[in-house]
Amino acid sequence: MFITLEGPEGSGKTTAVEAAVNKLIEMGYQIVRTREPGGTVIAEQIRNVILDKSNTAMDSRTEALLYAASRRQHLVEKIWPALKDGKIVICDRYLDSSLAYQGGARGLGIEEVLKVNLFATENTWPDLTLLFDVDPEIGLSRISKNAAREVNRLDLEKLDFHKRVRNTFLQLAAQYPDRYIIIDASKSREEVALATLDAILSKLCK
Ligand code: TYD
């Protein structure tokens, strides 16, 4: 089972899933937690180039290709082997982030970005995608309050960009209803964590 977590900035997906993962481990499930961009040494090196705030000259297609390259390496070294071992892989962001950020918000087009990603992933789609949906104004204000979180190049985009990210995610959820579950991430931490566990269990027990 391959599960991905998606959402705009400050949706709280990482925190929400921690509680759910602990519960699943207690229940005896074998979980591999990972994140994009990154997850392996080479992919983390690519991450540093992508998110470096000083790389203001980065072209949009270069950005899309780097995310896809990092994804490929992550699949080869970590995700595919874990899935082959029968583990549950829970990945913070994946292909849909490229469709929403580079395809929708940057304006490269969902179809164009999908083509590059189908090459990179050899058609590896998640079984379940949890969309932590929140108004970007709420999300961005959460980030600015979180002093421990480092601000990256994408965070620095204007509010309009983040609104396009959110809208594209909602469009993708409508396009792929079989694998998407939307979680209202404007609710309290406890409620979001509970909804996350429910969503994962509903898929696992199907
Ligand atoms: P990160 O600090 O991991 O953000 P978050 O905690 O919000 O997941 O930074 C990843 C950034 O990269 C985030 O702004 C989303 C963006 N991104 C893309 O634009 N395209 C992608 O394909 C992926 C995976 C992430």
PDB file of C-alpha atoms and ligand atoms in Angstrom:
ATOM      1  CA  MET A   1       0.000   0.000   0.000  1.00  0.00           C
ATOM      2  CA  PHE A   2       1.420   3.320  -1.130  1.00  0.00           C
ATOM      3  CA  ILE A   3      -0.061   6.351   0.663  1.00  0.00           C
ATOM      4  CA  THR A   4       0.788   9.974  -0.139  1.00  0.00           C
ATOM      5  CA  LEU A   5       0.078  13.125   1.855  1.00  0.00           C
ATOM      6  CA  GLU A   6      -0.641  16.297  -0.060  1.00  0.00           C
ATOM      7  CA  GLY A   7      -1.791  19.831   0.611  1.00  0.00           C
ATOM      8  CA  PRO A   8      -0.844  23.484   0.475  1.00  0.00           C
ATOM      9  CA  GLU A   9       1.767  25.022   2.792  1.00  0.00           C
ATOM     10  CA  GLY A  10       0.963  24.869   6.501  1.00  0.00           C
ATOM     11  CA  SER A  11      -1.730  22.213   6.174  1.00  0.00           C
ATOM     12  CA  GLY A  12      -0.270  20.351   9.167  1.00  0.00           C
ATOM     13  CA  LYS A  13      -0.089  17.050   7.272  1.00  0.00           C
ATOM     14  CA  THR A  14       3.223  15.984   8.791  1.00  0.00           C
ATOM     15  CA  THR A  15       2.063  16.457  12.384  1.00  0.00           C
ATOM     16  CA  ALA A  16      -1.339  14.895  11.706  1.00  0.00           C
ATOM     17  CA  VAL A  17       0.117  11.748  10.267  1.00  0.00           C
ATOM     18  CA  GLU A  18       2.593  11.194  13.122  1.00  0.00           C
ATOM     19  CA  ALA A  19      -0.162  10.238  15.565  1.00  0.00           C
ATOM     20  CA  ALA A  20      -1.805   7.994  12.961  1.00  0.00           C
ATOM     21  CA  VAL A  21       1.488   6.249  12.183  1.00  0.00           C
ATOM     22  CA  ASN A  22       2.147   5.526  15.871  1.00  0.00           C
ATOM     23  CA  LYS A  23      -1.283   3.957  16.169  1.00  0.00           C
ATOM     24  CA  LEU A  24      -0.774   1.856  13.017  1.00  0.00           C
ATOM     25  CA  ILE A  25       2.601   0.588  14.298  1.00  0.00           C
ATOM     26  CA  GLU A  26       0.925  -0.335  17.598  1.00  0.00           C
ATOM     27  CA  MET A  27      -1.619  -2.297  15.569  1.00  0.00           C
ATOM     28  CA  GLY A  28       1.237  -4.274  13.996  1.00  0.00           C
ATOM     29  CA  TYR A  29       1.509  -2.641  10.583  1.00  0.00           C
ATOM     30  CA  GLN A  30       4.983  -2.199   9.104  1.00  0.00           C
ATOM     31  CA  ILE A  31       5.310   1.409   8.008  1.00  0.00           C
ATOM     32  CA  VAL A  32       7.996   3.262   6.086  1.00  0.00           C
ATOM     33  CA  ARG A  33       7.686   7.046   6.511  1.00  0.00           C
ATOM     34  CA  THR A  34       9.420   9.208   3.954  1.00  0.00           C
ATOM     35  CA  ARG A  35       9.196  12.585   2.217  1.00  0.00           C
ATOM     36  CA  GLU A  36       9.665  14.437  -1.033  1.00  0.00           C
ATOM     37  CA  PRO A  37      11.670  16.036  -2.379  1.00  0.00           C
ATOM     38  CA  GLY A  38      14.329  13.898  -0.709  1.00  0.00           C
ATOM     39  CA  GLY A  39      14.200  10.618   1.148  1.00  0.00           C
ATOM     40  CA  THR A  40      17.603   9.321  -0.010  1.00  0.00           C
ATOM     41  CA  VAL A  41      21.088  10.855  -0.113  1.00  0.00           C
ATOM     42  CA  ILE A  42      20.991  11.738  -3.831  1.00  0.00           C
ATOM     43  CA  ALA A  43      17.391  12.917  -3.677  1.00  0.00           C
ATOM     44  CA  GLU A  44      18.193  15.119  -0.636  1.00  0.00           C
ATOM     45  CA  GLN A  45      21.038  16.693  -2.624  1.00  0.00           C
ATOM     46  CA  ILE A  46      18.575  17.523  -5.398  1.00  0.00           C
ATOM     47  CA  ARG A  47      16.178  18.892  -2.726  1.00  0.00           C
ATOM     48  CA  ASN A  48      18.831  21.345  -1.553  1.00  0.00           C
ATOM     49  CA  VAL A  49      19.227  22.738  -5.072  1.00  0.00           C
ATOM     50  CA  ILE A  50      15.459  23.051  -5.584  1.00  0.00           C
ATOM     51  CA  LEU A  51      14.630  24.720  -2.283  1.00  0.00           C
ATOM     52  CA  ASP A  52      17.700  26.986  -1.972  1.00  0.00           C
ATOM     53  CA  LYS A  53      16.342  30.512  -1.507  1.00  0.00           C
ATOM     54  CA  SER A  54      19.260  31.975  -3.470  1.00  0.00           C
ATOM     55  CA  ASN A  55      18.312  30.041  -6.642  1.00  0.00           C
ATOM     56  CA  THR A  56      15.950  32.781  -7.787  1.00  0.00           C
ATOM     57  CA  ALA A  57      16.948  32.271 -11.455  1.00  0.00           C
ATOM     58  CA  MET A  58      15.593  28.707 -11.580  1.00  0.00           C
ATOM     59  CA  ASP A  59      13.475  28.093 -14.687  1.00  0.00           C
ATOM     60  CA  SER A  60      10.058  26.460 -14.144  1.00  0.00           C
ATOM     61  CA  ARG A  61      10.794  23.447 -16.351  1.00  0.00           C
ATOM     62  CA  THR A  62      14.150  22.952 -14.622  1.00  0.00           C
ATOM     63  CA  GLU A  63      12.247  22.963 -11.337  1.00  0.00           C
ATOM     64  CA  ALA A  64       9.734  20.372 -12.617  1.00  0.00           C
ATOM     65  CA  LEU A  65      12.539  18.155 -13.940  1.00  0.00           C
ATOM     66  CA  LEU A  66      14.468  18.325 -10.668  1.00  0.00           C
ATOM     67  CA  TYR A  67      11.406  17.304  -8.664  1.00  0.00           C
ATOM     68  CA  ALA A  68      10.861  14.417 -11.092  1.00  0.00           C
ATOM     69  CA  ALA A  69      14.541  13.395 -10.879  1.00  0.00           C
ATOM     70  CA  SER A  70      14.456  13.414  -7.088  1.00  0.00           C
ATOM     71  CA  ARG A  71      11.226  11.368  -7.204  1.00  0.00           C
ATOM     72  CA  ARG A  72      12.773   8.769  -9.508  1.00  0.00           C
ATOM     73  CA  GLN A  73      15.781   8.236  -7.254  1.00  0.00           C
ATOM     74  CA  HIS A  74      13.535   8.011  -4.202  1.00  0.00           C
ATOM     75  CA  LEU A  75      11.369   5.364  -5.880  1.00  0.00           C
ATOM     76  CA  VAL A  76      14.336   3.270  -6.971  1.00  0.00           C
ATOM     77  CA  GLU A  77      16.208   3.368  -3.665  1.00  0.00           C
ATOM     78  CA  LYS A  78      13.428   3.444  -1.116  1.00  0.00           C
ATOM     79  CA  ILE A  79       9.786   3.249  -2.179  1.00  0.00           C
ATOM     80  CA  TRP A  80       9.821   0.321  -4.614  1.00  0.00           C
ATOM     81  CA  PRO A  81      11.979  -1.912  -2.340  1.00  0.00           C
ATOM     82  CA  ALA A  82       9.710  -1.193   0.657  1.00  0.00           C
ATOM     83  CA  LEU A  83       6.544  -1.924  -1.332  1.00  0.00           C
ATOM     84  CA  LYS A  84       8.129  -5.117  -2.615  1.00  0.00           C
ATOM     85  CA  ASP A  85       8.738  -6.146   1.013  1.00  0.00           C
ATOM     86  CA  GLY A  86       5.029  -5.714   1.700  1.00  0.00           C
ATOM     87  CA  LYS A  87       5.436  -2.573   3.810  1.00  0.00           C
ATOM     88  CA  ILE A  88       3.080   0.382   3.906  1.00  0.00           C
ATOM     89  CA  VAL A  89       4.844   3.427   2.504  1.00  0.00           C
ATOM     90  CA  ILE A  90       3.599   6.810   3.704  1.00  0.00           C
ATOM     91  CA  CYS A  91       5.184   9.615   1.733  1.00  0.00           C
ATOM     92  CA  ASP A  92       4.921  13.322   2.492  1.00  0.00           C
ATOM     93  CA  ARG A  93       4.216  14.777  -0.980  1.00  0.00           C
ATOM     94  CA  TYR A  94       4.610  12.959  -4.308  1.00  0.00           C
ATOM     95  CA  LEU A  95       3.579  13.313  -7.941  1.00  0.00           C
ATOM     96  CA  ASP A  96       0.417  15.326  -7.197  1.00  0.00           C
ATOM     97  CA  SER A  97       2.556  18.100  -5.676  1.00  0.00           C
ATOM     98  CA  SER A  98       4.294  18.461  -9.033  1.00  0.00           C
ATOM     99  CA  LEU A  99       0.927  18.596 -10.798  1.00  0.00           C
ATOM    100  CA  ALA A 100      -0.371  21.230  -8.342  1.00  0.00           C
ATOM    101  CA  TYR A 101       2.761  23.388  -7.886  1.00  0.00           C
ATOM    102  CA  GLN A 102       4.524  23.145 -11.259  1.00  0.00           C
ATOM    103  CA  GLY A 103       1.528  22.177 -13.421  1.00  0.00           C
ATOM    104  CA  GLY A 104      -1.167  24.402 -11.888  1.00  0.00           C
ATOM    105  CA  ALA A 105       0.483  27.192  -9.907  1.00  0.00           C
ATOM    106  CA  ARG A 106       3.558  27.736 -12.111  1.00  0.00           C
ATOM    107  CA  GLY A 107       1.396  27.349 -15.185  1.00  0.00           C
ATOM    108  CA  LEU A 108       3.318  24.572 -16.964  1.00  0.00           C
ATOM    109  CA  GLY A 109       0.065  22.640 -17.361  1.00  0.00           C
ATOM    110  CA  ILE A 110      -1.007  19.465 -15.574  1.00  0.00           C
ATOM    111  CA  GLU A 111      -0.732  17.324 -18.711  1.00  0.00           C
ATOM    112  CA  GLU A 112       2.815  18.486 -19.509  1.00  0.00           C
ATOM    113  CA  VAL A 113       4.058  17.875 -15.977  1.00  0.00           C
ATOM    114  CA  LEU A 114       2.290  14.526 -15.882  1.00  0.00           C
ATOM    115  CA  LYS A 115       4.202  13.369 -18.986  1.00  0.00           C
ATOM    116  CA  VAL A 116       7.588  13.962 -17.335  1.00  0.00           C
ATOM    117  CA  ASN A 117       6.388  12.255 -14.182  1.00  0.00           C
ATOM    118  CA  LEU A 118       5.039   9.189 -15.940  1.00  0.00           C
ATOM    119  CA  PHE A 119       8.525   8.776 -17.422  1.00  0.00           C
ATOM    120  CA  ALA A 120      10.136   9.266 -13.996  1.00  0.00           C
ATOM    121  CA  THR A 121       7.797   6.982 -12.062  1.00  0.00           C
ATOM    122  CA  GLU A 122       7.001   4.380 -14.733  1.00  0.00           C
ATOM    123  CA  ASN A 123       3.347   4.929 -13.881  1.00  0.00           C
ATOM    124  CA  THR A 124       3.657   4.362 -10.135  1.00  0.00           C
ATOM    125  CA  TRP A 125       0.514   5.910  -8.636  1.00  0.00           C
ATOM    126  CA  PRO A 126      -0.392   5.993  -4.947  1.00  0.00           C
ATOM    127  CA  ASP A 127      -3.181   3.692  -3.728  1.00  0.00           C
ATOM    128  CA  LEU A 128      -4.387   6.455  -1.428  1.00  0.00           C
ATOM    129  CA  THR A 129      -3.770  10.212  -1.444  1.00  0.00           C
ATOM    130  CA  LEU A 130      -4.827  12.232   1.591  1.00  0.00           C
ATOM    131  CA  LEU A 131      -5.407  15.868   0.704  1.00  0.00           C
ATOM    132  CA  PHE A 132      -5.033  18.088   3.778  1.00  0.00           C
ATOM    133  CA  ASP A 133      -7.108  20.954   2.533  1.00  0.00           C
ATOM    134  CA  VAL A 134      -6.783  24.387   4.082  1.00  0.00           C
ATOM    135  CA  ASP A 135      -7.213  27.964   2.932  1.00  0.00           C
ATOM    136  CA  PRO A 136      -3.691  29.195   2.095  1.00  0.00           C
ATOM    137  CA  GLU A 137      -4.196  32.292   4.224  1.00  0.00           C
ATOM    138  CA  ILE A 138      -4.609  30.060   7.281  1.00  0.00           C
ATOM    139  CA  GLY A 139      -1.760  27.764   6.139  1.00  0.00           C
ATOM    140  CA  LEU A 140       0.714  30.576   5.563  1.00  0.00           C
ATOM    141  CA  SER A 141      -0.110  32.230   8.866  1.00  0.00           C
ATOM    142  CA  ARG A 142       0.564  28.885  10.620  1.00  0.00           C
ATOM    143  CA  ILE A 143       3.991  28.715   8.946  1.00  0.00           C
ATOM    144  CA  SER A 144       4.936  32.247   9.926  1.00  0.00           C
ATOM    145  CA  LYS A 145       4.119  31.388  13.560  1.00  0.00           C
ATOM    146  CA  ASN A 146       6.301  28.265  13.442  1.00  0.00           C
ATOM    147  CA  ALA A 147       9.776  29.657  14.080  1.00  0.00           C
ATOM    148  CA  ALA A 148      11.385  26.193  13.911  1.00  0.00           C
ATOM    149  CA  ARG A 149      10.363  25.672  10.278  1.00  0.00           C
ATOM    150  CA  GLU A 150      12.851  26.904   7.710  1.00  0.00           C
ATOM    151  CA  VAL A 151      11.339  29.062   4.973  1.00  0.00           C
ATOM    152  CA  ASN A 152      12.101  27.674   1.481  1.00  0.00           C
ATOM    153  CA  ARG A 153      12.023  29.096  -2.067  1.00  0.00           C
ATOM    154  CA  LEU A 154       8.459  27.885  -2.704  1.00  0.00           C
ATOM    155  CA  ASP A 155       7.141  29.339   0.574  1.00  0.00           C
ATOM    156  CA  LEU A 156       8.228  32.756  -0.646  1.00  0.00           C
ATOM    157  CA  GLU A 157       5.731  32.727  -3.521  1.00  0.00           C
ATOM    158  CA  LYS A 158       2.804  35.173  -3.342  1.00  0.00           C
ATOM    159  CA  LEU A 159      -0.621  34.262  -1.916  1.00  0.00           C
ATOM    160  CA  ASP A 160      -2.065  33.927  -5.439  1.00  0.00           C
ATOM    161  CA  PHE A 161       0.410  31.129  -6.206  1.00  0.00           C
ATOM    162  CA  HIS A 162      -0.651  29.227  -3.080  1.00  0.00           C
ATOM    163  CA  LYS A 163      -4.333  29.705  -3.980  1.00  0.00           C
ATOM    164  CA  ARG A 164      -3.645  28.143  -7.376  1.00  0.00           C
ATOM    165  CA  VAL A 165      -1.874  25.239  -5.610  1.00  0.00           C
ATOM    166  CA  ARG A 166      -4.944  24.619  -3.469  1.00  0.00           C
ATOM    167  CA  ASN A 167      -7.365  24.875  -6.379  1.00  0.00           C
ATOM    168  CA  THR A 168      -5.327  22.450  -8.468  1.00  0.00           C
ATOM    169  CA  PHE A 169      -5.258  19.933  -5.617  1.00  0.00           C
ATOM    170  CA  LEU A 170      -9.059  20.180  -5.340  1.00  0.00           C
ATOM    171  CA  GLN A 171      -9.327  19.705  -9.100  1.00  0.00           C
ATOM    172  CA  LEU A 172      -7.091  16.603  -8.896  1.00  0.00           C
ATOM    173  CA  ALA A 173      -9.203  15.204  -6.046  1.00  0.00           C
ATOM    174  CA  ALA A 174     -12.277  15.541  -8.269  1.00  0.00           C
ATOM    175  CA  GLN A 175     -10.421  13.946 -11.180  1.00  0.00           C
ATOM    176  CA  TYR A 176      -9.152  10.939  -9.185  1.00  0.00           C
ATOM    177  CA  PRO A 177     -11.956  10.225  -6.671  1.00  0.00           C
ATOM    178  CA  ASP A 178     -10.954   6.561  -6.239  1.00  0.00           C
ATOM    179  CA  ARG A 179      -7.639   7.321  -4.583  1.00  0.00           C
ATOM    180  CA  TYR A 180      -8.260  10.756  -3.042  1.00  0.00           C
ATOM    181  CA  ILE A 181      -9.668  11.467   0.426  1.00  0.00           C
ATOM    182  CA  ILE A 182     -10.009  15.124   1.430  1.00  0.00           C
ATOM    183  CA  ILE A 183      -9.343  15.986   5.070  1.00  0.00           C
ATOM    184  CA  ASP A 184     -10.468  19.354   6.418  1.00  0.00           C
ATOM    185  CA  ALA A 185      -7.155  20.615   7.797  1.00  0.00           C
ATOM    186  CA  SER A 186      -8.642  23.815   9.205  1.00  0.00           C
ATOM    187  CA  LYS A 187      -9.976  21.747  12.143  1.00  0.00           C
ATOM    188  CA  SER A 188      -8.119  21.130  15.421  1.00  0.00           C
ATOM    189  CA  ARG A 189      -4.970  18.978  15.493  1.00  0.00           C
ATOM    190  CA  GLU A 190      -6.818  16.187  17.312  1.00  0.00           C
ATOM    191  CA  GLU A 191      -9.689  16.144  14.834  1.00  0.00           C
ATOM    192  CA  VAL A 192      -7.321  16.134  11.841  1.00  0.00           C
ATOM    193  CA  ALA A 193      -5.214  13.326  13.357  1.00  0.00           C
ATOM    194  CA  LEU A 194      -8.336  11.241  13.967  1.00  0.00           C
ATOM    195  CA  ALA A 195      -9.647  11.820  10.439  1.00  0.00           C
ATOM    196  CA  THR A 196      -6.227  10.781   9.080  1.00  0.00           C
ATOM    197  CA  LEU A 197      -6.234   7.476  10.963  1.00  0.00           C
ATOM    198  CA  ASP A 198      -9.838   6.804   9.908  1.00  0.00           C
ATOM    199  CA  ALA A 199      -9.024   7.451   6.268  1.00  0.00           C
ATOM    200  CA  ILE A 200      -5.996   5.129   6.268  1.00  0.00           C
ATOM    201  CA  LEU A 201      -7.824   2.353   8.119  1.00  0.00           C
ATOM    202  CA  SER A 202     -10.805   2.587   5.788  1.00  0.00           C
ATOM    203  CA  LYS A 203      -8.470   1.936   2.859  1.00  0.00           C
ATOM    204  CA  LEU A 204      -6.453  -0.809   4.615  1.00  0.00           C
ATOM    205  CA  CYS A 205      -9.573  -2.679   5.675  1.00  0.00           C
ATOM    206  CA  LYS A 206     -11.239  -2.559   2.245  1.00  0.00           C
TER     207      LYS A 206
HETATM  208  P1  TYD B   1       8.912  21.099   2.453  1.00  0.00           P
HETATM  209  O1  TYD B   1       9.702  21.926   3.393  1.00  0.00           O
HETATM  210  O2  TYD B   1       9.125  19.624   2.452  1.00  0.00           O
HETATM  211  O3  TYD B   1       7.390  21.532   2.568  1.00  0.00           O
HETATM  212  P2  TYD B   1       6.104  20.907   3.235  1.00  0.00           P
HETATM  213  O4  TYD B   1       6.385  20.808   4.699  1.00  0.00           O
HETATM  214  O5  TYD B   1       5.067  21.928   2.893  1.00  0.00           O
HETATM  215  O6  TYD B   1       5.839  19.583   2.568  1.00  0.00           O
HETATM  216  O7  TYD B   1       9.193  21.680   0.990  1.00  0.00           O
HETATM  217  C1  TYD B   1       8.739  21.120  -0.149  1.00  0.00           C
HETATM  218  C2  TYD B   1       8.296  22.243  -1.070  1.00  0.00           C
HETATM  219  O8  TYD B   1       8.363  21.790  -2.412  1.00  0.00           O
HETATM  220  C3  TYD B   1       6.851  22.652  -0.822  1.00  0.00           C
HETATM  221  O9  TYD B   1       6.767  24.046  -0.964  1.00  0.00           O
HETATM  222  C4  TYD B   1       6.107  21.996  -1.960  1.00  0.00           C
HETATM  223  C5  TYD B   1       7.104  21.956  -3.052  1.00  0.00           C
HETATM  224  N1  TYD B   1       6.960  20.856  -4.038  1.00  0.00           N
HETATM  225  C6  TYD B   1       6.735  21.145  -5.376  1.00  0.00           C
HETATM  226  O10 TYD B   1       6.615  22.324  -5.754  1.00  0.00           O
HETATM  227  N2  TYD B   1       6.659  20.126  -6.279  1.00  0.00           N
HETATM  228  C7  TYD B   1       6.814  18.828  -5.912  1.00  0.00           C
HETATM  229  O11 TYD B   1       6.745  17.916  -6.756  1.00  0.00           O
HETATM  230  C8  TYD B   1       7.047  18.529  -4.518  1.00  0.00           C
HETATM  231  C9  TYD B   1       7.236  17.118  -4.057  1.00  0.00           C
HETATM  232  C10 TYD B   1       7.124  19.568  -3.614  1.00  0.00           C
END
